[in-house]
Tab-separated table of N, CA, C and O in Angstrom:
chain	number	residue	atom	x	y	z
A	709	MET	N	22.353	-7.447	12.037
A	709	MET	CA	20.962	-7.031	12.001
A	709	MET	C	20.745	-5.925	10.970
A	709	MET	O	19.745	-5.901	10.284
A	710	GLN	N	21.690	-5.012	10.879
A	710	GLN	CA	21.587	-3.911	9.929
A	710	GLN	C	21.465	-4.444	8.499
A	710	GLN	O	20.657	-3.956	7.723
A	711	GLU	N	22.250	-5.451	8.168
A	711	GLU	CA	22.190	-6.050	6.831
A	711	GLU	C	20.817	-6.666	6.574
A	711	GLU	O	20.276	-6.567	5.482
A	712	LEU	N	20.224	-7.283	7.587
A	712	LEU	CA	18.919	-7.911	7.444
A	712	LEU	C	17.837	-6.879	7.138
A	712	LEU	O	16.972	-7.101	6.296
A	713	VAL	N	17.889	-5.742	7.795
A	713	VAL	CA	16.861	-4.720	7.616
A	713	VAL	C	17.090	-3.895	6.352
A	713	VAL	O	16.164	-3.632	5.592
A	714	PHE	N	18.313	-3.477	6.085
A	714	PHE	CA	18.579	-2.567	4.982
A	714	PHE	C	19.238	-3.233	3.778
A	714	PHE	O	19.482	-2.567	2.783
A	715	GLY	N	19.510	-4.528	3.876
A	715	GLY	CA	20.148	-5.212	2.766
A	715	GLY	C	19.228	-5.292	1.556
A	715	GLY	O	18.027	-5.471	1.682
A	716	THR	N	19.772	-5.136	0.380
A	716	THR	CA	18.989	-5.226	-0.845
A	716	THR	C	19.890	-5.673	-1.985
A	716	THR	O	21.108	-5.517	-1.925
A	717	TYR	N	19.304	-6.239	-3.008
A	717	TYR	CA	20.033	-6.624	-4.212
A	717	TYR	C	19.802	-5.542	-5.248
A	717	TYR	O	18.747	-4.918	-5.271
A	718	PRO	N	20.764	-5.331	-6.144
A	718	PRO	CA	20.585	-4.276	-7.156
A	718	PRO	C	19.598	-4.733	-8.234
A	718	PRO	O	19.946	-4.922	-9.391
A	719	SER	N	18.349	-4.901	-7.849
A	719	SER	CA	17.331	-5.465	-8.719
A	719	SER	C	16.458	-4.382	-9.338
A	719	SER	O	15.845	-3.594	-8.635
A	720	TRP	N	16.383	-4.386	-10.660
A	720	TRP	CA	15.500	-3.450	-11.347
A	720	TRP	C	14.042	-3.854	-11.168
A	720	TRP	O	13.153	-3.013	-11.138
A	721	SER	N	13.791	-5.157	-11.018
A	721	SER	CA	12.407	-5.600	-10.827
A	721	SER	C	11.848	-5.086	-9.501
A	721	SER	O	10.675	-4.711	-9.422
A	722	HIS	N	12.673	-5.039	-8.465
A	722	HIS	CA	12.199	-4.497	-7.184
A	722	HIS	C	11.921	-3.003	-7.295
A	722	HIS	O	10.992	-2.501	-6.665
A	723	LEU	N	12.692	-2.312	-8.098
A	723	LEU	CA	12.433	-0.889	-8.329
A	723	LEU	C	11.064	-0.707	-8.970
A	723	LEU	O	10.268	0.134	-8.536
A	724	VAL	N	10.757	-1.511	-9.983
A	724	VAL	CA	9.465	-1.410	-10.669
A	724	VAL	C	8.324	-1.696	-9.701
A	724	VAL	O	7.345	-0.945	-9.636
A	725	VAL	N	8.443	-2.779	-8.927
A	725	VAL	CA	7.400	-3.126	-7.959
A	725	VAL	C	7.249	-2.008	-6.934
A	725	VAL	O	6.125	-1.593	-6.601
A	726	ARG	N	8.351	-1.503	-6.421
A	726	ARG	CA	8.318	-0.454	-5.401
A	726	ARG	C	7.637	0.810	-5.928
A	726	ARG	O	6.791	1.405	-5.260
A	727	LEU	N	7.965	1.222	-7.135
A	727	LEU	CA	7.378	2.437	-7.707
A	727	LEU	C	5.884	2.266	-7.971
A	727	LEU	O	5.083	3.158	-7.669
A	728	MET	N	5.489	1.134	-8.540
A	728	MET	CA	4.076	0.908	-8.847
A	728	MET	C	3.253	0.759	-7.569
A	728	MET	O	2.155	1.299	-7.464
A	729	LEU	N	3.779	0.030	-6.590
A	729	LEU	CA	3.081	-0.131	-5.321
A	729	LEU	C	2.919	1.227	-4.635
A	729	LEU	O	1.834	1.557	-4.138
A	730	GLY	N	3.966	2.011	-4.646
A	730	GLY	CA	3.891	3.355	-4.064
A	730	GLY	C	2.865	4.223	-4.778
A	730	GLY	O	2.109	4.959	-4.130
A	731	ALA	N	2.806	4.136	-6.106
A	731	ALA	CA	1.833	4.927	-6.873
A	731	ALA	C	0.404	4.512	-6.538
A	731	ALA	O	-0.480	5.360	-6.365
A	732	ILE	N	0.170	3.201	-6.423
A	732	ILE	CA	-1.172	2.702	-6.097
A	732	ILE	C	-1.599	3.178	-4.718
A	732	ILE	O	-2.698	3.709	-4.536
A	733	PHE	N	-0.726	2.991	-3.714
A	733	PHE	CA	-1.077	3.407	-2.361
A	733	PHE	C	-1.278	4.908	-2.277
A	733	PHE	O	-2.211	5.394	-1.643
A	734	PHE	N	-0.388	5.661	-2.911
A	734	PHE	CA	-0.520	7.111	-2.849
A	734	PHE	C	-1.829	7.568	-3.489
A	734	PHE	O	-2.541	8.406	-2.937
A	735	ALA	N	-2.165	7.008	-4.661
A	735	ALA	CA	-3.388	7.417	-5.354
A	735	ALA	C	-4.626	7.139	-4.510
A	735	ALA	O	-5.508	8.000	-4.371
A	736	HIS	N	-4.703	5.952	-3.915
A	736	HIS	CA	-5.859	5.619	-3.084
A	736	HIS	C	-5.905	6.465	-1.815
A	736	HIS	O	-6.979	6.905	-1.390
A	737	GLY	N	-4.758	6.709	-1.214
A	737	GLY	CA	-4.711	7.567	-0.034
A	737	GLY	C	-5.051	9.010	-0.361
A	737	GLY	O	-5.750	9.684	0.398
A	738	ALA	N	-4.583	9.493	-1.508
A	738	ALA	CA	-4.861	10.868	-1.914
A	738	ALA	C	-6.352	11.076	-2.183
A	738	ALA	O	-6.878	12.165	-1.966
A	739	GLN	N	-7.036	10.020	-2.635
A	739	GLN	CA	-8.494	10.116	-2.788
A	739	GLN	C	-9.147	10.378	-1.438
A	739	GLN	O	-10.034	11.219	-1.334
A	740	LYS	N	-8.691	9.656	-0.422
A	740	LYS	CA	-9.289	9.776	0.908
A	740	LYS	C	-8.879	11.065	1.622
A	740	LYS	O	-9.693	11.695	2.281
A	741	VAL	N	-7.617	11.443	1.494
A	741	VAL	CA	-7.108	12.598	2.246
A	741	VAL	C	-7.409	13.914	1.539
A	741	VAL	O	-7.902	14.866	2.151
A	742	PHE	N	-7.124	13.991	0.239
A	742	PHE	CA	-7.209	15.263	-0.493
A	742	PHE	C	-8.405	15.382	-1.428
A	742	PHE	O	-8.654	16.445	-1.980
A	743	GLY	N	-9.106	14.258	-1.684
A	743	GLY	CA	-10.208	14.290	-2.646
A	743	GLY	C	-9.722	14.270	-4.086
A	743	GLY	O	-10.490	14.553	-5.007
A	744	TRP	N	-8.481	13.914	-4.303
A	744	TRP	CA	-7.934	13.859	-5.663
A	744	TRP	C	-8.430	12.609	-6.386
A	744	TRP	O	-8.903	11.663	-5.776
A	745	PHE	N	-8.296	12.591	-7.693
A	745	PHE	CA	-8.611	11.431	-8.539
A	745	PHE	C	-10.056	10.971	-8.331
A	745	PHE	O	-10.358	9.791	-8.365
A	746	GLY	N	-10.959	11.911	-8.116
A	746	GLY	CA	-12.363	11.576	-7.939
A	746	GLY	C	-12.723	11.042	-6.567
A	746	GLY	O	-13.817	10.513	-6.372
A	747	GLY	N	-11.832	11.152	-5.613
A	747	GLY	CA	-12.072	10.629	-4.271
A	747	GLY	C	-12.945	11.539	-3.435
A	747	GLY	O	-13.212	12.678	-3.807
A	748	PRO	N	-13.367	11.040	-2.284
A	748	PRO	CA	-14.300	11.798	-1.451
A	748	PRO	C	-13.666	12.903	-0.607
A	748	PRO	O	-14.370	13.796	-0.150
A	749	GLY	N	-12.377	12.856	-0.366
A	749	GLY	CA	-11.758	13.817	0.541
A	749	GLY	C	-11.905	13.361	1.980
A	749	GLY	O	-12.652	12.429	2.288
A	750	LEU	N	-11.213	14.017	2.873
A	750	LEU	CA	-11.122	13.571	4.259
A	750	LEU	C	-12.454	13.652	5.003
A	750	LEU	O	-12.818	12.735	5.736
A	751	THR	N	-13.215	14.728	4.821
A	751	THR	CA	-14.483	14.881	5.542
A	751	THR	C	-15.452	13.750	5.200
A	751	THR	O	-16.042	13.133	6.083
A	752	LYS	N	-15.617	13.460	3.922
A	752	LYS	CA	-16.531	12.388	3.507
A	752	LYS	C	-15.969	11.012	3.855
A	752	LYS	O	-16.725	10.090	4.156
A	753	THR	N	-14.647	10.868	3.825
A	753	THR	CA	-14.035	9.598	4.225
A	753	THR	C	-14.315	9.321	5.697
A	753	THR	O	-14.687	8.206	6.073
A	754	ILE	N	-14.165	10.337	6.534
A	754	ILE	CA	-14.457	10.187	7.966
A	754	ILE	C	-15.920	9.792	8.162
A	754	ILE	O	-16.235	8.885	8.935
A	755	ALA	N	-16.826	10.451	7.446
A	755	ALA	CA	-18.251	10.131	7.569
A	755	ALA	C	-18.522	8.684	7.150
A	755	ALA	O	-19.284	7.969	7.814
A	756	GLY	N	-17.903	8.244	6.075
A	756	GLY	CA	-18.089	6.872	5.617
A	756	GLY	C	-17.545	5.847	6.603
A	756	GLY	O	-18.173	4.811	6.855
A	757	PHE	N	-16.402	6.139	7.170
A	757	PHE	CA	-15.808	5.227	8.143
A	757	PHE	C	-16.602	5.208	9.447
A	757	PHE	O	-16.658	4.187	10.124
A	758	ARG	N	-17.227	6.332	9.788
A	758	ARG	CA	-18.076	6.375	10.996
A	758	ARG	C	-19.240	5.397	10.868
A	758	ARG	O	-19.693	4.831	11.847
A	759	GLN	N	-19.742	5.212	9.643
A	759	GLN	CA	-20.827	4.258	9.417
A	759	GLN	C	-20.373	2.825	9.701
A	759	GLN	O	-21.200	1.951	9.922
A	760	MET	N	-19.062	2.586	9.672
A	760	MET	CA	-18.507	1.265	9.997
A	760	MET	C	-17.994	1.240	11.439
A	760	MET	O	-17.215	0.377	11.815
A	761	ASN	N	-18.388	2.245	12.230
A	761	ASN	CA	-17.994	2.368	13.637
A	761	ASN	C	-16.484	2.531	13.821
A	761	ASN	O	-15.925	2.051	14.801
A	762	ILE	N	-15.849	3.210	12.884
A	762	ILE	CA	-14.423	3.506	12.999
A	762	ILE	C	-14.302	4.976	13.397
A	762	ILE	O	-14.817	5.853	12.697
A	763	PRO	N	-13.645	5.264	14.527
A	763	PRO	CA	-13.535	6.650	14.999
A	763	PRO	C	-12.787	7.547	14.010
A	763	PRO	O	-11.956	7.078	13.222
A	764	ALA	N	-13.092	8.831	14.074
A	764	ALA	CA	-12.480	9.806	13.163
A	764	ALA	C	-10.956	9.776	13.238
A	764	ALA	O	-10.272	9.814	12.208
A	765	ALA	N	-10.407	9.691	14.443
A	765	ALA	CA	-8.945	9.681	14.591
A	765	ALA	C	-8.331	8.475	13.898
A	765	ALA	O	-7.292	8.581	13.232
A	766	ALA	N	-8.973	7.324	14.019
A	766	ALA	CA	-8.468	6.115	13.350
A	766	ALA	C	-8.596	6.246	11.834
A	766	ALA	O	-7.731	5.783	11.092
A	767	THR	N	-9.658	6.883	11.363
A	767	THR	CA	-9.855	7.091	9.932
A	767	THR	C	-8.762	7.987	9.361
A	767	THR	O	-8.177	7.681	8.323
A	768	VAL	N	-8.509	9.103	10.038
A	768	VAL	CA	-7.457	10.020	9.581
A	768	VAL	C	-6.111	9.309	9.574
A	768	VAL	O	-5.343	9.419	8.617
A	769	THR	N	-5.846	8.545	10.623
A	769	THR	CA	-4.590	7.796	10.701
A	769	THR	C	-4.473	6.805	9.548
A	769	THR	O	-3.455	6.750	8.860
A	770	ALA	N	-5.524	6.024	9.319
A	770	ALA	CA	-5.504	5.026	8.239
A	770	ALA	C	-5.347	5.687	6.874
A	770	ALA	O	-4.577	5.221	6.028
A	771	ALA	N	-6.077	6.777	6.639
A	771	ALA	CA	-5.998	7.470	5.354
A	771	ALA	C	-4.598	8.035	5.113
A	771	ALA	O	-4.048	7.931	4.015
A	772	CYS	N	-4.007	8.619	6.141
A	772	CYS	CA	-2.654	9.178	6.004
A	772	CYS	C	-1.611	8.085	5.816
A	772	CYS	O	-0.684	8.233	5.019
A	773	ILE	N	-1.787	6.983	6.540
A	773	ILE	CA	-0.854	5.865	6.369
A	773	ILE	C	-0.951	5.313	4.959
A	773	ILE	O	0.054	5.044	4.312
A	774	GLU	N	-2.174	5.158	4.462
A	774	GLU	CA	-2.335	4.648	3.097
A	774	GLU	C	-1.722	5.615	2.101
A	774	GLU	O	-1.033	5.215	1.172
A	775	CYS	N	-1.966	6.890	2.307
A	775	CYS	CA	-1.450	7.900	1.390
A	775	CYS	C	0.067	7.966	1.428
A	775	CYS	O	0.709	8.059	0.403
A	776	PHE	N	0.628	7.882	2.625
A	776	PHE	CA	2.058	8.086	2.769
A	776	PHE	C	2.836	6.841	3.159
A	776	PHE	O	4.028	6.906	3.341
A	777	GLY	N	2.186	5.705	3.291
A	777	GLY	CA	2.895	4.511	3.716
A	777	GLY	C	2.277	3.208	3.272
A	777	GLY	O	2.965	2.267	2.922
A	778	GLY	N	0.975	3.107	3.287
A	778	GLY	CA	0.328	1.940	2.741
A	778	GLY	C	-0.011	0.813	3.700
A	778	GLY	O	-0.361	-0.267	3.265
A	779	LEU	N	0.011	1.020	5.008
A	779	LEU	CA	-0.252	-0.069	5.938
A	779	LEU	C	-1.740	-0.293	6.213
A	779	LEU	O	-2.100	-1.146	7.012
A	780	ALA	N	-2.596	0.417	5.534
A	780	ALA	CA	-4.023	0.333	5.826
A	780	ALA	C	-4.713	-0.829	5.110
A	780	ALA	O	-5.916	-0.999	5.230
A	781	MET	N	-3.966	-1.647	4.380
A	781	MET	CA	-4.599	-2.725	3.615
A	781	MET	C	-5.313	-3.740	4.485
A	781	MET	O	-6.391	-4.217	4.120
A	782	LEU	N	-4.759	-4.084	5.626
A	782	LEU	CA	-5.409	-5.077	6.480
A	782	LEU	C	-6.738	-4.545	7.019
A	782	LEU	O	-7.715	-5.289	7.115
A	783	VAL	N	-6.786	-3.261	7.334
A	783	VAL	CA	-8.034	-2.652	7.777
A	783	VAL	C	-9.044	-2.678	6.637
A	783	VAL	O	-10.217	-3.016	6.836
A	784	ALA	N	-8.602	-2.379	5.436
A	784	ALA	CA	-9.500	-2.389	4.281
A	784	ALA	C	-10.055	-3.788	4.030
A	784	ALA	O	-11.237	-3.947	3.737
A	785	ILE	N	-9.210	-4.804	4.153
A	785	ILE	CA	-9.683	-6.179	3.952
A	785	ILE	C	-10.736	-6.532	4.994
A	785	ILE	O	-11.812	-7.027	4.669
A	786	LYS	N	-10.428	-6.268	6.247
A	786	LYS	CA	-11.344	-6.664	7.336
A	786	LYS	C	-12.655	-5.896	7.303
A	786	LYS	O	-13.731	-6.477	7.417
A	787	LYS	N	-12.590	-4.575	7.161
A	787	LYS	CA	-13.785	-3.741	7.297
A	787	LYS	C	-14.598	-3.587	6.012
A	787	LYS	O	-15.794	-3.312	6.077
A	788	VAL	N	-13.967	-3.743	4.860
A	788	VAL	CA	-14.662	-3.434	3.610
A	788	VAL	C	-14.760	-4.642	2.680
A	788	VAL	O	-15.846	-4.984	2.215
A	789	HIS	N	-13.656	-5.297	2.390
A	789	HIS	CA	-13.628	-6.268	1.295
A	789	HIS	C	-13.950	-7.700	1.675
A	789	HIS	O	-14.475	-8.451	0.847
A	790	ALA	N	-13.652	-8.138	2.877
A	790	ALA	CA	-13.809	-9.549	3.253
A	790	ALA	C	-15.245	-10.038	3.082
A	790	ALA	O	-15.467	-11.161	2.621
A	791	ARG	N	-16.202	-9.211	3.396
A	791	ARG	CA	-17.607	-9.642	3.309
A	791	ARG	C	-18.056	-9.880	1.863
A	791	ARG	O	-19.104	-10.471	1.631
A	792	HIS	N	-17.267	-9.407	0.908
A	792	HIS	CA	-17.626	-9.582	-0.505
A	792	HIS	C	-16.909	-10.763	-1.148
A	792	HIS	O	-17.017	-10.967	-2.357
A	793	GLY	N	-16.164	-11.510	-0.350
A	793	GLY	CA	-15.472	-12.686	-0.882
A	793	GLY	C	-14.109	-12.346	-1.452
A	793	GLY	O	-13.529	-11.301	-1.151
A	794	PHE	N	-13.608	-13.217	-2.281
A	794	PHE	CA	-12.250	-13.097	-2.798
A	794	PHE	C	-12.147	-12.198	-4.024
A	794	PHE	O	-11.273	-11.349	-4.116
A	795	PHE	N	-13.040	-12.357	-4.982
A	795	PHE	CA	-12.877	-11.733	-6.296
A	795	PHE	C	-13.361	-10.285	-6.359
A	795	PHE	O	-14.255	-9.877	-5.624
A	796	LEU	N	-12.773	-9.541	-7.290
A	796	LEU	CA	-13.247	-8.196	-7.572
A	796	LEU	C	-14.620	-8.294	-8.245
A	796	LEU	O	-14.942	-9.293	-8.880
A	797	ASN	N	-15.397	-7.272	-8.135
A	797	ASN	CA	-16.735	-7.212	-8.730
A	797	ASN	C	-16.606	-6.634	-10.137
A	797	ASN	O	-16.960	-5.498	-10.397
A	798	TRP	N	-16.099	-7.447	-11.053
A	798	TRP	CA	-15.853	-6.980	-12.420
A	798	TRP	C	-17.139	-6.586	-13.136
A	798	TRP	O	-17.140	-5.729	-13.999
A	799	SER	N	-18.241	-7.222	-12.787
A	799	SER	CA	-19.518	-6.905	-13.441
A	799	SER	C	-20.150	-5.645	-12.868
A	799	SER	O	-21.151	-5.170	-13.387
A	800	LEU	N	-19.563	-5.132	-11.798
A	800	LEU	CA	-20.081	-3.949	-11.101
A	800	LEU	C	-21.534	-4.145	-10.675
A	800	LEU	O	-22.361	-3.242	-10.766
A	801	ALA	N	-21.847	-5.359	-10.231
A	801	ALA	CA	-23.195	-5.678	-9.767
A	801	ALA	C	-23.579	-4.748	-8.624
A	801	ALA	O	-22.761	-4.456	-7.741
A	802	GLN	N	-24.822	-4.298	-8.639
A	802	GLN	CA	-25.327	-3.404	-7.595
A	802	GLN	C	-25.291	-4.107	-6.244
A	802	GLN	O	-25.493	-5.309	-6.157
A	803	ASP	N	-25.049	-3.377	-5.196
A	803	ASP	CA	-25.050	-3.883	-3.819
A	803	ASP	C	-24.014	-4.972	-3.580
A	803	ASP	O	-24.176	-5.796	-2.690
A	804	LYS	N	-22.978	-5.033	-4.394
A	804	LYS	CA	-21.887	-5.985	-4.180
A	804	LYS	C	-20.584	-5.236	-4.375
A	804	LYS	O	-20.346	-4.658	-5.425
A	805	GLY	N	-19.759	-5.249	-3.359
A	805	GLY	CA	-18.466	-4.574	-3.457
A	805	GLY	C	-17.403	-5.511	-3.995
A	805	GLY	O	-17.671	-6.639	-4.403
A	806	HIS	N	-16.194	-5.026	-3.978
A	806	HIS	CA	-15.056	-5.816	-4.443
A	806	HIS	C	-14.541	-6.712	-3.329
A	806	HIS	O	-14.494	-6.309	-2.171
A	807	GLY	N	-14.110	-7.910	-3.696
A	807	GLY	CA	-13.466	-8.817	-2.760
A	807	GLY	C	-12.049	-8.358	-2.461
A	807	GLY	O	-11.633	-7.261	-2.845
A	808	PHE	N	-11.272	-9.222	-1.829
A	808	PHE	CA	-9.963	-8.804	-1.326
A	808	PHE	C	-8.782	-9.275	-2.172
A	808	PHE	O	-7.638	-9.130	-1.753
A	809	GLU	N	-8.996	-9.786	-3.386
A	809	GLU	CA	-7.871	-10.275	-4.182
A	809	GLU	C	-6.865	-9.175	-4.521
A	809	GLU	O	-5.662	-9.398	-4.492
A	810	PHE	N	-7.341	-7.991	-4.831
A	810	PHE	CA	-6.446	-6.871	-5.151
A	810	PHE	C	-5.595	-6.512	-3.938
A	810	PHE	O	-4.399	-6.270	-4.053
A	811	ASN	N	-6.224	-6.519	-2.760
A	811	ASN	CA	-5.486	-6.232	-1.528
A	811	ASN	C	-4.372	-7.250	-1.310
A	811	ASN	O	-3.267	-6.888	-0.893
A	812	LEU	N	-4.670	-8.524	-1.566
A	812	LEU	CA	-3.647	-9.564	-1.409
A	812	LEU	C	-2.489	-9.351	-2.380
A	812	LEU	O	-1.329	-9.569	-2.023
A	813	ALA	N	-2.799	-8.928	-3.594
A	813	ALA	CA	-1.732	-8.655	-4.571
A	813	ALA	C	-0.838	-7.519	-4.078
A	813	ALA	O	0.395	-7.592	-4.196
A	814	LEU	N	-1.441	-6.487	-3.519
A	814	LEU	CA	-0.655	-5.364	-2.998
A	814	LEU	C	0.196	-5.793	-1.814
A	814	LEU	O	1.366	-5.398	-1.702
A	815	ILE	N	-0.363	-6.607	-0.939
A	815	ILE	CA	0.393	-7.098	0.209
A	815	ILE	C	1.566	-7.949	-0.270
A	815	ILE	O	2.686	-7.833	0.248
A	816	ALA	N	1.334	-8.794	-1.270
A	816	ALA	CA	2.416	-9.622	-1.817
A	816	ALA	C	3.520	-8.755	-2.410
A	816	ALA	O	4.711	-9.031	-2.225
A	817	MET	N	3.145	-7.691	-3.109
A	817	MET	CA	4.142	-6.776	-3.660
A	817	MET	C	4.961	-6.149	-2.532
A	817	MET	O	6.188	-6.077	-2.613
A	818	ALA	N	4.274	-5.703	-1.497
A	818	ALA	CA	4.974	-5.065	-0.375
A	818	ALA	C	5.905	-6.055	0.321
A	818	ALA	O	7.047	-5.718	0.648
A	819	LEU	N	5.439	-7.286	0.521
A	819	LEU	CA	6.285	-8.287	1.173
A	819	LEU	C	7.502	-8.636	0.332
A	819	LEU	O	8.581	-8.895	0.867
A	820	SER	N	7.345	-8.629	-0.996
A	820	SER	CA	8.507	-8.921	-1.839
A	820	SER	C	9.589	-7.866	-1.661
A	820	SER	O	10.779	-8.174	-1.702
A	821	ILE	N	9.185	-6.634	-1.432
A	821	ILE	CA	10.145	-5.559	-1.195
A	821	ILE	C	10.755	-5.703	0.201
A	821	ILE	O	11.965	-5.544	0.384
A	822	VAL	N	9.934	-6.027	1.190
A	822	VAL	CA	10.445	-6.218	2.551
A	822	VAL	C	11.456	-7.355	2.587
A	822	VAL	O	12.525	-7.241	3.187
A	823	ILE	N	11.148	-8.462	1.921
A	823	ILE	CA	12.014	-9.638	1.952
A	823	ILE	C	13.259	-9.447	1.103
A	823	ILE	O	14.369	-9.745	1.529
A	824	GLY	N	13.092	-8.941	-0.122
A	824	GLY	CA	14.215	-8.858	-1.056
A	824	GLY	C	14.952	-7.540	-1.064
A	824	GLY	O	15.970	-7.400	-1.722
A	825	GLY	N	14.436	-6.551	-0.375
A	825	GLY	CA	15.068	-5.239	-0.387
A	825	GLY	C	14.484	-4.372	-1.486
A	825	GLY	O	13.764	-4.841	-2.364
A	826	ALA	N	14.794	-3.113	-1.421
A	826	ALA	CA	14.189	-2.131	-2.323
A	826	ALA	C	14.749	-2.163	-3.737
A	826	ALA	O	14.131	-1.672	-4.659
A	827	GLY	N	15.928	-2.724	-3.931
A	827	GLY	CA	16.515	-2.778	-5.265
A	827	GLY	C	17.300	-1.525	-5.598
A	827	GLY	O	17.625	-0.711	-4.736
A	828	VAL	N	17.583	-1.377	-6.881
A	828	VAL	CA	18.390	-0.232	-7.319
A	828	VAL	C	17.636	1.071	-7.094
A	828	VAL	O	16.416	1.085	-6.971
A	829	LEU	N	18.379	2.133	-7.048
A	829	LEU	CA	17.862	3.484	-6.864
A	829	LEU	C	17.078	3.651	-5.566
A	829	LEU	O	16.205	4.489	-5.456
A	830	SER	N	17.377	2.832	-4.570
A	830	SER	CA	16.745	2.995	-3.266
A	830	SER	C	17.628	3.874	-2.393
A	830	SER	O	18.787	4.125	-2.717
A	831	ILE	N	17.059	4.331	-1.287
A	831	ILE	CA	17.842	5.180	-0.385
A	831	ILE	C	18.366	4.387	0.807
A	831	ILE	O	18.868	4.977	1.758
A	832	ASP	N	18.255	3.065	0.760
A	832	ASP	CA	18.741	2.235	1.869
A	832	ASP	C	20.194	2.554	2.212
A	832	ASP	O	20.555	2.638	3.380
A	833	TRP	N	21.023	2.747	1.204
A	833	TRP	CA	22.443	2.984	1.461
A	833	TRP	C	22.691	4.333	2.129
A	833	TRP	O	23.690	4.526	2.803
A	834	LEU	N	21.730	5.276	1.997
A	834	LEU	CA	21.862	6.547	2.711
A	834	LEU	C	21.535	6.383	4.195
A	834	LEU	O	22.112	7.049	5.043
A	835	ILE	N	20.587	5.492	4.475
A	835	ILE	CA	20.164	5.267	5.850
A	835	ILE	C	21.230	4.489	6.611
A	835	ILE	O	21.564	4.817	7.738
A	836	ALA	N	21.734	3.437	5.982
A	836	ALA	CA	22.699	2.572	6.655
A	836	ALA	C	23.741	2.106	5.639
A	836	ALA	O	23.580	1.048	5.038
A	837	PRO	N	24.775	2.901	5.403
A	837	PRO	CA	25.803	2.500	4.439
A	837	PRO	C	26.433	1.175	4.823
A	837	PRO	O	26.823	0.976	5.958
A	838	LEU	N	26.471	0.276	3.882
A	838	LEU	CA	27.066	-1.024	4.098
A	838	LEU	C	28.279	-1.155	3.191
A	838	LEU	O	28.253	-0.736	2.047
A	839	GLY	N	29.319	-1.751	3.693
A	839	GLY	CA	30.507	-1.946	2.898
A	839	GLY	C	30.345	-3.074	1.911
A	839	GLY	O	29.260	-3.562	1.665
A	840	GLY	N	31.421	-3.520	1.366
A	840	GLY	CA	31.375	-4.626	0.421
A	840	GLY	C	32.301	-4.389	-0.733
A	840	GLY	O	32.713	-3.255	-0.991
A	841	VAL	N	32.619	-5.449	-1.441
A	841	VAL	CA	33.560	-5.334	-2.557
A	841	VAL	C	32.994	-4.523	-3.695
A	841	VAL	O	33.728	-3.985	-4.511
A	842	ASP	N	31.684	-4.394	-3.771
A	842	ASP	CA	31.080	-3.656	-4.868
A	842	ASP	C	30.688	-2.244	-4.443
A	842	ASP	O	29.908	-1.589	-5.120
A	843	GLY	N	31.170	-1.806	-3.299
A	843	GLY	CA	30.861	-0.459	-2.830
A	843	GLY	C	29.451	-0.320	-2.283
A	843	GLY	O	28.909	0.753	-2.211
A	844	GLY	N	28.850	-1.457	-1.929
A	844	GLY	CA	27.527	-1.408	-1.338
A	844	GLY	C	26.410	-1.536	-2.352
A	844	GLY	O	25.257	-1.382	-2.003
A	845	ALA	N	26.711	-1.817	-3.635
A	845	ALA	CA	25.662	-1.896	-4.645
A	845	ALA	C	24.809	-3.149	-4.479
A	845	ALA	O	23.613	-3.108	-4.696
A	846	ALA	N	25.391	-4.260	-4.101
A	846	ALA	CA	24.634	-5.499	-3.917
A	846	ALA	C	24.291	-5.649	-2.444
A	846	ALA	O	25.058	-6.163	-1.673
A	847	ARG	N	23.184	-5.157	-2.048
A	847	ARG	CA	22.802	-5.117	-0.650
A	847	ARG	C	21.769	-6.159	-0.406
A	847	ARG	O	20.793	-6.070	0.104
């Protein structure tokens, strides 16, 4: 079971996906939590989520998870993006938000890491050292 959860291949492509996915989630979460990158900050995020009947505690939880973990995508799809269809609003048409295609891309990136492992330069081997002829490099 340990190999299934912490096993990874020494893949540079997984490192790239992991770093970019982490940067995207952190940036969007930091907008909601800290008001960075032109974001509203936590107080305005809570107010906006209240308009969608989402309690303050759930908003803070979702914002922190997105900022520090990224599991808030399903909530974003259901509460914000699904009603706008699949595609992003590239024309920035008034009264039309973005669809959920970007969210699906992020979920696919995250699943590729879950399925294939974190790749090189991950800390998996610190959490659960695995043996092997290569000293644990091919996990």
